[in-house]
PDB file of C-alpha atoms in Angstrom:
ATOM      1  CA  MET A1300     123.031  97.334 115.851  1.00  0.00           C
ATOM      2  CA  LYS A1301     119.907  95.302 116.602  1.00  0.00           C
ATOM      3  CA  SER A1302     117.963  98.549 116.784  1.00  0.00           C
ATOM      4  CA  LEU A1303     119.212  99.569 113.329  1.00  0.00           C
ATOM      5  CA  ILE A1304     118.295  96.176 111.864  1.00  0.00           C
ATOM      6  CA  PHE A1305     114.829  96.447 113.409  1.00  0.00           C
ATOM      7  CA  VAL A1306     114.294  99.915 111.931  1.00  0.00           C
ATOM      8  CA  ARG A1307     115.372  98.736 108.469  1.00  0.00           C
ATOM      9  CA  THR A1308     113.191  95.636 108.665  1.00  0.00           C
ATOM     10  CA  PHE A1309     110.209  97.662 109.851  1.00  0.00           C
ATOM     11  CA  SER A1310     110.709 100.147 107.019  1.00  0.00           C
ATOM     12  CA  VAL A1311     110.754  97.381 104.415  1.00  0.00           C
ATOM     13  CA  VAL A1312     107.607  95.801 105.848  1.00  0.00           C
ATOM     14  CA  LEU A1313     105.893  99.192 105.980  1.00  0.00           C
ATOM     15  CA  LEU A1314     106.722  99.881 102.326  1.00  0.00           C
ATOM     16  CA  MET A1315     105.397  96.450 101.375  1.00  0.00           C
ATOM     17  CA  LEU A1316     102.159  97.118 103.238  1.00  0.00           C
ATOM     18  CA  ILE A1317     101.782 100.498 101.536  1.00  0.00           C
ATOM     19  CA  GLY A1318     102.297  98.845  98.159  1.00  0.00           C
ATOM     20  CA  LEU A1319      99.748  96.154  98.959  1.00  0.00           C
ATOM     21  CA  THR A1320      97.263  98.767 100.134  1.00  0.00           C
ATOM     22  CA  GLU A1321      97.662 100.762  96.914  1.00  0.00           C
ATOM     23  CA  THR A1322      97.305  97.609  94.825  1.00  0.00           C
ATOM     24  CA  TYR A1323      94.170  96.613  96.714  1.00  0.00           C
ATOM     25  CA  ALA A1324      92.676 100.094  96.330  1.00  0.00           C
ATOM     26  CA  MET A1325      93.420  99.946  92.606  1.00  0.00           C
ATOM     27  CA  SER A1326      91.788  96.537  92.254  1.00  0.00           C
ATOM     28  CA  GLU A1327      88.724  97.747  94.131  1.00  0.00           C
ATOM     29  CA  SER A1328      88.214 100.712  91.795  1.00  0.00           C
ATOM     30  CA  SER A1329      85.585 100.396  89.079  1.00  0.00           C
ATOM     31  CA  LEU A1330      88.083 102.121  86.778  1.00  0.00           C
ATOM     32  CA  ASP A1331      90.946 100.096  85.356  1.00  0.00           C
ATOM     33  CA  ARG A1332      94.590 101.146  85.719  1.00  0.00           C
ATOM     34  CA  ARG A1333      94.675 102.619  82.234  1.00  0.00           C
ATOM     35  CA  GLN A1334      91.582 104.768  82.852  1.00  0.00           C
ATOM     36  CA  ILE A1335      92.975 105.948  86.172  1.00  0.00           C
ATOM     37  CA  ALA A1336      96.188 107.031  84.430  1.00  0.00           C
ATOM     38  CA  ILE A1337      94.272 109.189  81.922  1.00  0.00           C
ATOM     39  CA  ILE A1338      92.672 111.364  84.608  1.00  0.00           C
ATOM     40  CA  PRO A1339      95.652 113.270  86.080  1.00  0.00           C
ATOM     41  CA  ILE A1340      97.240 113.639  82.622  1.00  0.00           C
ATOM     42  CA  ALA A1341      94.191 115.522  81.327  1.00  0.00           C
ATOM     43  CA  ALA A1342      93.537 117.414  84.575  1.00  0.00           C
ATOM     44  CA  GLN A1343      97.117 118.635  84.984  1.00  0.00           C
ATOM     45  CA  THR A1344      97.285 119.624  81.319  1.00  0.00           C
ATOM     46  CA  ALA A1345      94.215 121.792  81.891  1.00  0.00           C
ATOM     47  CA  SER A1346      95.782 123.582  84.858  1.00  0.00           C
ATOM     48  CA  GLY A1347      99.257 123.842  83.346  1.00  0.00           C
ATOM     49  CA  ASP A1348     100.813 121.919  86.241  1.00  0.00           C
ATOM     50  CA  ILE A1349     103.790 120.718  84.210  1.00  0.00           C
ATOM     51  CA  GLU A1350     105.868 119.462  87.144  1.00  0.00           C
ATOM     52  CA  ASN A1351     103.187 117.026  88.303  1.00  0.00           C
ATOM     53  CA  LEU A1352     102.124 116.323  84.727  1.00  0.00           C
ATOM     54  CA  LYS A1353     105.566 114.858  84.010  1.00  0.00           C
ATOM     55  CA  ILE A1354     105.102 112.494  86.949  1.00  0.00           C
ATOM     56  CA  SER A1355     101.670 111.479  85.658  1.00  0.00           C
ATOM     57  CA  LEU A1356     103.013 110.996  82.124  1.00  0.00           C
ATOM     58  CA  ASN A1357     105.693 108.623  83.429  1.00  0.00           C
ATOM     59  CA  GLN A1358     103.092 106.766  85.462  1.00  0.00           C
ATOM     60  CA  GLY A1359     100.806 106.572  82.442  1.00  0.00           C
ATOM     61  CA  LEU A1360     103.519 104.951  80.337  1.00  0.00           C
ATOM     62  CA  ASP A1361     104.388 102.590  83.187  1.00  0.00           C
ATOM     63  CA  THR A1362     100.720 101.652  83.476  1.00  0.00           C
ATOM     64  CA  GLY A1363     100.495 100.676  79.818  1.00  0.00           C
ATOM     65  CA  LEU A1364      99.231 103.725  77.958  1.00  0.00           C
ATOM     66  CA  THR A1365     101.020 103.884  74.622  1.00  0.00           C
ATOM     67  CA  VAL A1366     102.973 106.891  73.428  1.00  0.00           C
ATOM     68  CA  ASN A1367     100.369 107.563  70.731  1.00  0.00           C
ATOM     69  CA  GLU A1368      97.465 107.271  73.173  1.00  0.00           C
ATOM     70  CA  ILE A1369      99.002 109.915  75.427  1.00  0.00           C
ATOM     71  CA  LYS A1370      99.767 112.135  72.438  1.00  0.00           C
ATOM     72  CA  GLU A1371      96.122 111.812  71.434  1.00  0.00           C
ATOM     73  CA  ILE A1372      94.920 112.862  74.898  1.00  0.00           C
ATOM     74  CA  LEU A1373      97.173 115.917  74.848  1.00  0.00           C
ATOM     75  CA  VAL A1374      96.167 116.893  71.315  1.00  0.00           C
ATOM     76  CA  GLN A1375      92.472 116.609  72.188  1.00  0.00           C
ATOM     77  CA  MET A1376      93.037 118.879  75.180  1.00  0.00           C
ATOM     78  CA  TYR A1377      93.543 121.888  72.923  1.00  0.00           C
ATOM     79  CA  ALA A1378      89.826 121.786  72.065  1.00  0.00           C
ATOM     80  CA  TYR A1379      88.948 122.145  75.756  1.00  0.00           C
ATOM     81  CA  THR A1380      91.906 123.965  77.315  1.00  0.00           C
ATOM     82  CA  GLY A1381      93.414 125.910  74.393  1.00  0.00           C
ATOM     83  CA  PHE A1382      96.532 125.531  72.287  1.00  0.00           C
ATOM     84  CA  PRO A1383      98.961 126.939  74.922  1.00  0.00           C
ATOM     85  CA  ARG A1384      98.110 124.254  77.505  1.00  0.00           C
ATOM     86  CA  SER A1385      98.106 121.504  74.879  1.00  0.00           C
ATOM     87  CA  LEU A1386     101.418 122.561  73.347  1.00  0.00           C
ATOM     88  CA  ASN A1387     103.085 122.909  76.753  1.00  0.00           C
ATOM     89  CA  ALA A1388     101.879 119.429  77.711  1.00  0.00           C
ATOM     90  CA  LEU A1389     103.116 117.950  74.427  1.00  0.00           C
ATOM     91  CA  GLY A1390     106.498 119.575  75.009  1.00  0.00           C
ATOM     92  CA  ALA A1391     106.627 118.059  78.495  1.00  0.00           C
ATOM     93  CA  PHE A1392     105.690 114.662  77.092  1.00  0.00           C
ATOM     94  CA  MET A1393     108.387 114.876  74.426  1.00  0.00           C
ATOM     95  CA  SER A1394     110.991 115.488  77.125  1.00  0.00           C
ATOM     96  CA  VAL A1395     109.627 112.588  79.214  1.00  0.00           C
ATOM     97  CA  VAL A1396     109.814 110.202  76.252  1.00  0.00           C
ATOM     98  CA  ASN A1397     113.373 111.329  75.455  1.00  0.00           C
ATOM     99  CA  GLU A1398     114.481 110.915  79.068  1.00  0.00           C
ATOM    100  CA  ARG A1399     113.028 107.426  79.207  1.00  0.00           C
ATOM    101  CA  GLN A1400     114.752 106.463  75.955  1.00  0.00           C
ATOM    102  CA  GLU A1401     118.077 107.680  77.341  1.00  0.00           C
ATOM    103  CA  LYS A1402     117.514 105.393  80.338  1.00  0.00           C
ATOM    104  CA  GLY A1403     116.904 102.460  78.017  1.00  0.00           C
ATOM    105  CA  ILE A1404     113.168 102.261  78.689  1.00  0.00           C
ATOM    106  CA  LYS A1405     111.276 100.996  75.656  1.00  0.00           C
ATOM    107  CA  ASP A1406     107.696 102.263  75.652  1.00  0.00           C
ATOM    108  CA  GLU A1407     105.078 100.910  73.278  1.00  0.00           C
ATOM    109  CA  VAL A1408     104.435 103.463  70.542  1.00  0.00           C
ATOM    110  CA  GLY A1409     100.977 102.096  69.749  1.00  0.00           C
ATOM    111  CA  LYS A1410      98.832 102.348  66.671  1.00  0.00           C
ATOM    112  CA  GLU A1411      98.344 105.401  64.506  1.00  0.00           C
ATOM    113  CA  ALA A1412      94.892 106.736  63.658  1.00  0.00           C
ATOM    114  CA  SER A1413      93.265 104.889  60.766  1.00  0.00           C
ATOM    115  CA  PRO A1414      93.216 106.871  57.503  1.00  0.00           C
ATOM    116  CA  LEU A1415      89.916 108.513  56.609  1.00  0.00           C
ATOM    117  CA  PRO A1416      88.086 107.749  53.353  1.00  0.00           C
ATOM    118  CA  ALA A1417      88.844 110.022  50.408  1.00  0.00           C
ATOM    119  CA  ASP A1418      85.265 111.322  50.429  1.00  0.00           C
ATOM    120  CA  TYR A1419      85.199 111.964  54.186  1.00  0.00           C
ATOM    121  CA  ASN A1420      83.224 115.082  55.094  1.00  0.00           C
ATOM    122  CA  SER A1421      84.128 116.491  58.521  1.00  0.00           C
ATOM    123  CA  LEU A1422      80.931 118.480  59.005  1.00  0.00           C
ATOM    124  CA  ARG A1423      78.596 115.679  57.921  1.00  0.00           C
ATOM    125  CA  ASN A1424      80.360 112.942  59.870  1.00  0.00           C
ATOM    126  CA  GLY A1425      81.003 115.207  62.823  1.00  0.00           C
ATOM    127  CA  THR A1426      77.307 116.041  63.063  1.00  0.00           C
ATOM    128  CA  ALA A1427      76.526 112.315  63.076  1.00  0.00           C
ATOM    129  CA  ASN A1428      79.214 111.637  65.696  1.00  0.00           C
ATOM    130  CA  GLN A1429      77.979 114.440  67.929  1.00  0.00           C
ATOM    131  CA  THR A1430      74.365 113.237  67.708  1.00  0.00           C
ATOM    132  CA  LYS A1431      75.398 109.658  68.515  1.00  0.00           C
ATOM    133  CA  LEU A1432      77.720 110.722  71.333  1.00  0.00           C
ATOM    134  CA  ILE A1433      75.149 112.944  73.027  1.00  0.00           C
ATOM    135  CA  GLY A1434      72.053 110.943  72.143  1.00  0.00           C
ATOM    136  CA  GLN A1435      70.191 113.714  70.352  1.00  0.00           C
ATOM    137  CA  GLU A1436      70.697 116.462  67.802  1.00  0.00           C
ATOM    138  CA  VAL A1437      72.447 119.471  69.281  1.00  0.00           C
ATOM    139  CA  LYS A1438      70.897 122.857  68.657  1.00  0.00           C
ATOM    140  CA  GLY A1439      69.831 125.914  70.634  1.00  0.00           C
ATOM    141  CA  PRO A1440      69.876 129.711  70.939  1.00  0.00           C
ATOM    142  CA  LEU A1441      73.634 129.877  71.544  1.00  0.00           C
ATOM    143  CA  PHE A1442      74.361 128.116  68.268  1.00  0.00           C
ATOM    144  CA  ASP A1443      71.800 130.250  66.450  1.00  0.00           C
ATOM    145  CA  PHE A1444      73.559 133.299  67.868  1.00  0.00           C
ATOM    146  CA  ALA A1445      77.029 132.050  66.884  1.00  0.00           C
ATOM    147  CA  PRO A1446      76.618 129.472  64.092  1.00  0.00           C
ATOM    148  CA  ALA A1447      80.372 129.426  63.419  1.00  0.00           C
ATOM    149  CA  VAL A1448      81.112 127.783  66.773  1.00  0.00           C
ATOM    150  CA  ASP A1449      78.436 125.180  66.064  1.00  0.00           C
ATOM    151  CA  GLU A1450      80.128 124.359  62.761  1.00  0.00           C
ATOM    152  CA  TYR A1451      83.584 124.185  64.350  1.00  0.00           C
ATOM    153  CA  LEU A1452      82.337 121.886  67.105  1.00  0.00           C
ATOM    154  CA  LYS A1453      80.671 119.560  64.650  1.00  0.00           C
ATOM    155  CA  ALA A1454      83.308 119.577  61.911  1.00  0.00           C
ATOM    156  CA  HIS A1455      86.525 119.813  63.868  1.00  0.00           C
ATOM    157  CA  LEU A1456      85.984 118.454  67.379  1.00  0.00           C
ATOM    158  CA  PHE A1457      83.517 115.701  66.564  1.00  0.00           C
ATOM    159  CA  GLY A1458      84.382 115.233  62.905  1.00  0.00           C
ATOM    160  CA  ASP A1459      88.187 115.442  62.942  1.00  0.00           C
ATOM    161  CA  ILE A1460      89.215 114.643  66.526  1.00  0.00           C
ATOM    162  CA  PHE A1461      86.562 112.210  67.776  1.00  0.00           C
ATOM    163  CA  GLU A1462      86.768 110.289  64.498  1.00  0.00           C
ATOM    164  CA  ARG A1463      90.384 109.326  65.243  1.00  0.00           C
ATOM    165  CA  ASP A1464      90.366 105.786  66.585  1.00  0.00           C
ATOM    166  CA  VAL A1465      93.518 105.899  68.706  1.00  0.00           C
ATOM    167  CA  LEU A1466      91.228 106.391  71.721  1.00  0.00           C
ATOM    168  CA  THR A1467      87.707 105.166  72.399  1.00  0.00           C
ATOM    169  CA  TRP A1468      84.925 107.648  73.029  1.00  0.00           C
ATOM    170  CA  GLN A1469      84.907 106.561  76.669  1.00  0.00           C
ATOM    171  CA  ASP A1470      88.626 107.409  76.877  1.00  0.00           C
ATOM    172  CA  ARG A1471      87.972 110.792  75.306  1.00  0.00           C
ATOM    173  CA  GLU A1472      85.088 111.594  77.631  1.00  0.00           C
ATOM    174  CA  LEU A1473      87.113 110.565  80.678  1.00  0.00           C
ATOM    175  CA  ALA A1474      89.888 112.907  79.576  1.00  0.00           C
ATOM    176  CA  THR A1475      87.340 115.646  78.898  1.00  0.00           C
ATOM    177  CA  ILE A1476      85.673 115.534  82.323  1.00  0.00           C
ATOM    178  CA  ALA A1477      89.104 115.435  83.968  1.00  0.00           C
ATOM    179  CA  ALA A1478      90.134 118.595  82.148  1.00  0.00           C
ATOM    180  CA  LEU A1479      86.830 120.399  82.752  1.00  0.00           C
ATOM    181  CA  ALA A1480      86.863 119.487  86.444  1.00  0.00           C
ATOM    182  CA  ASN A1481      90.207 121.287  86.756  1.00  0.00           C
ATOM    183  CA  LEU A1482      89.116 124.398  84.846  1.00  0.00           C
ATOM    184  CA  LYS A1483      87.607 127.256  86.820  1.00  0.00           C
ATOM    185  CA  GLY A1484      84.143 128.281  85.645  1.00  0.00           C
ATOM    186  CA  ALA A1485      83.490 125.182  83.519  1.00  0.00           C
ATOM    187  CA  GLY A1486      80.865 123.615  85.775  1.00  0.00           C
ATOM    188  CA  SER A1487      78.065 123.660  83.214  1.00  0.00           C
ATOM    189  CA  GLN A1488      80.273 122.008  80.592  1.00  0.00           C
ATOM    190  CA  LEU A1489      81.433 119.448  83.164  1.00  0.00           C
ATOM    191  CA  GLY A1490      77.816 118.614  83.966  1.00  0.00           C
ATOM    192  CA  ALA A1491      77.007 118.179  80.295  1.00  0.00           C
ATOM    193  CA  HIS A1492      79.965 115.856  79.796  1.00  0.00           C
ATOM    194  CA  TYR A1493      79.080 113.809  82.868  1.00  0.00           C
ATOM    195  CA  ALA A1494      75.776 113.118  81.135  1.00  0.00           C
ATOM    196  CA  ILE A1495      77.528 112.371  77.836  1.00  0.00           C
ATOM    197  CA  SER A1496      79.945 110.037  79.622  1.00  0.00           C
ATOM    198  CA  MET A1497      77.105 108.045  81.168  1.00  0.00           C
ATOM    199  CA  HIS A1498      75.304 107.920  77.822  1.00  0.00           C
ATOM    200  CA  ASN A1499      78.447 106.277  76.442  1.00  0.00           C
ATOM    201  CA  GLY A1500      78.770 103.609  79.090  1.00  0.00           C
ATOM    202  CA  ILE A1501      80.685 105.219  81.942  1.00  0.00           C
ATOM    203  CA  THR A1502      78.836 104.240  85.117  1.00  0.00           C
ATOM    204  CA  GLU A1503      77.935 106.268  88.183  1.00  0.00           C
ATOM    205  CA  ALA A1504      80.381 104.163  90.213  1.00  0.00           C
ATOM    206  CA  GLN A1505      83.164 104.936  87.739  1.00  0.00           C
ATOM    207  CA  ILE A1506      82.480 108.674  87.965  1.00  0.00           C
ATOM    208  CA  ARG A1507      82.549 108.449  91.763  1.00  0.00           C
ATOM    209  CA  ASP A1508      85.927 106.743  91.490  1.00  0.00           C
ATOM    210  CA  PHE A1509      87.014 109.347  88.943  1.00  0.00           C
ATOM    211  CA  ILE A1510      86.314 112.030  91.556  1.00  0.00           C
ATOM    212  CA  GLU A1511      88.441 110.161  94.101  1.00  0.00           C
ATOM    213  CA  VAL A1512      91.321 109.990  91.617  1.00  0.00           C
ATOM    214  CA  LEU A1513      91.047 113.778  91.294  1.00  0.00           C
ATOM    215  CA  ARG A1514      91.189 114.017  95.088  1.00  0.00           C
ATOM    216  CA  LYS A1515      94.441 112.024  95.205  1.00  0.00           C
ATOM    217  CA  THR A1516      96.171 113.502  92.168  1.00  0.00           C
ATOM    218  CA  VAL A1517      94.887 117.085  91.914  1.00  0.00           C
ATOM    219  CA  SER A1518      93.267 118.475  95.078  1.00  0.00           C
ATOM    220  CA  ALA A1519      90.417 117.987  97.521  1.00  0.00           C
ATOM    221  CA  GLU A1520      88.903 121.287  96.377  1.00  0.00           C
ATOM    222  CA  THR A1521      88.776 120.149  92.747  1.00  0.00           C
ATOM    223  CA  ALA A1522      87.284 116.793  93.747  1.00  0.00           C
ATOM    224  CA  ASN A1523      84.659 118.389  95.995  1.00  0.00           C
ATOM    225  CA  GLU A1524      83.540 120.761  93.248  1.00  0.00           C
ATOM    226  CA  ALA A1525      83.433 117.902  90.741  1.00  0.00           C
ATOM    227  CA  ALA A1526      81.296 115.905  93.182  1.00  0.00           C
ATOM    228  CA  LYS A1527      78.846 118.797  93.611  1.00  0.00           C
ATOM    229  CA  VAL A1528      78.371 119.086  89.862  1.00  0.00           C
ATOM    230  CA  PHE A1529      77.851 115.328  89.553  1.00  0.00           C
ATOM    231  CA  ASP A1530      75.306 115.281  92.389  1.00  0.00           C
ATOM    232  CA  GLN A1531      73.359 118.008  90.598  1.00  0.00           C
ATOM    233  CA  VAL A1532      73.468 116.016  87.342  1.00  0.00           C
ATOM    234  CA  LEU A1533      72.015 112.970  89.125  1.00  0.00           C
ATOM    235  CA  THR A1534      69.316 115.122  90.754  1.00  0.00           C
ATOM    236  CA  ASP A1535      68.342 116.623  87.398  1.00  0.00           C
ATOM    237  CA  ARG A1536      68.191 113.179  85.786  1.00  0.00           C
ATOM    238  CA  LYS A1537      65.687 112.042  88.429  1.00  0.00           C
TER     239      LYS A1537
END
């Protein structure tokens, strides 16, 4: 009997210590809890890992992301991972929200995107957004070769999606690098968005912590590859 009581007591203490350790690790991160929650949601959407995505979606809501913020992340993902991944993730999120409602959990819906002016021009404003986001006008042989993709990037991604104020640009870039890090063959795009992220206020320390979140929530292989790309970006900047 005493042995059983000891085992139960030890288990409780061990769980408390694990919780304290996780809390301490979270407080020591240069990313806040909300930013940390964004990373696996975007990364697992990119890979189509729906089972783990549902876990991350629940954790994101528990952390304080609103329903509309998570919707916005998943909608944005179609521009980087394609409609199938985005739609599957949105379907998973819809089921998570419904399950939580059935359990009596009341999640904050959050604000809607502000309406755009009547004279809003997606291409014009998107070009301005892209230039501001990246720090310079974007042009080059690829866009001369395929001008349609240049127009779609400017008008739709940066004009229609990035103009929506449900998320900040830092939020959007964090989601973008998480998705690209978990996409095979997207190293050059990941490197470009690391640079864009830092241009928009995400620090080197935050990206290092971002990589460690990938290690814990996705895989060591994904994190190691993301770290290699980031190291190369820092080398090129020097």
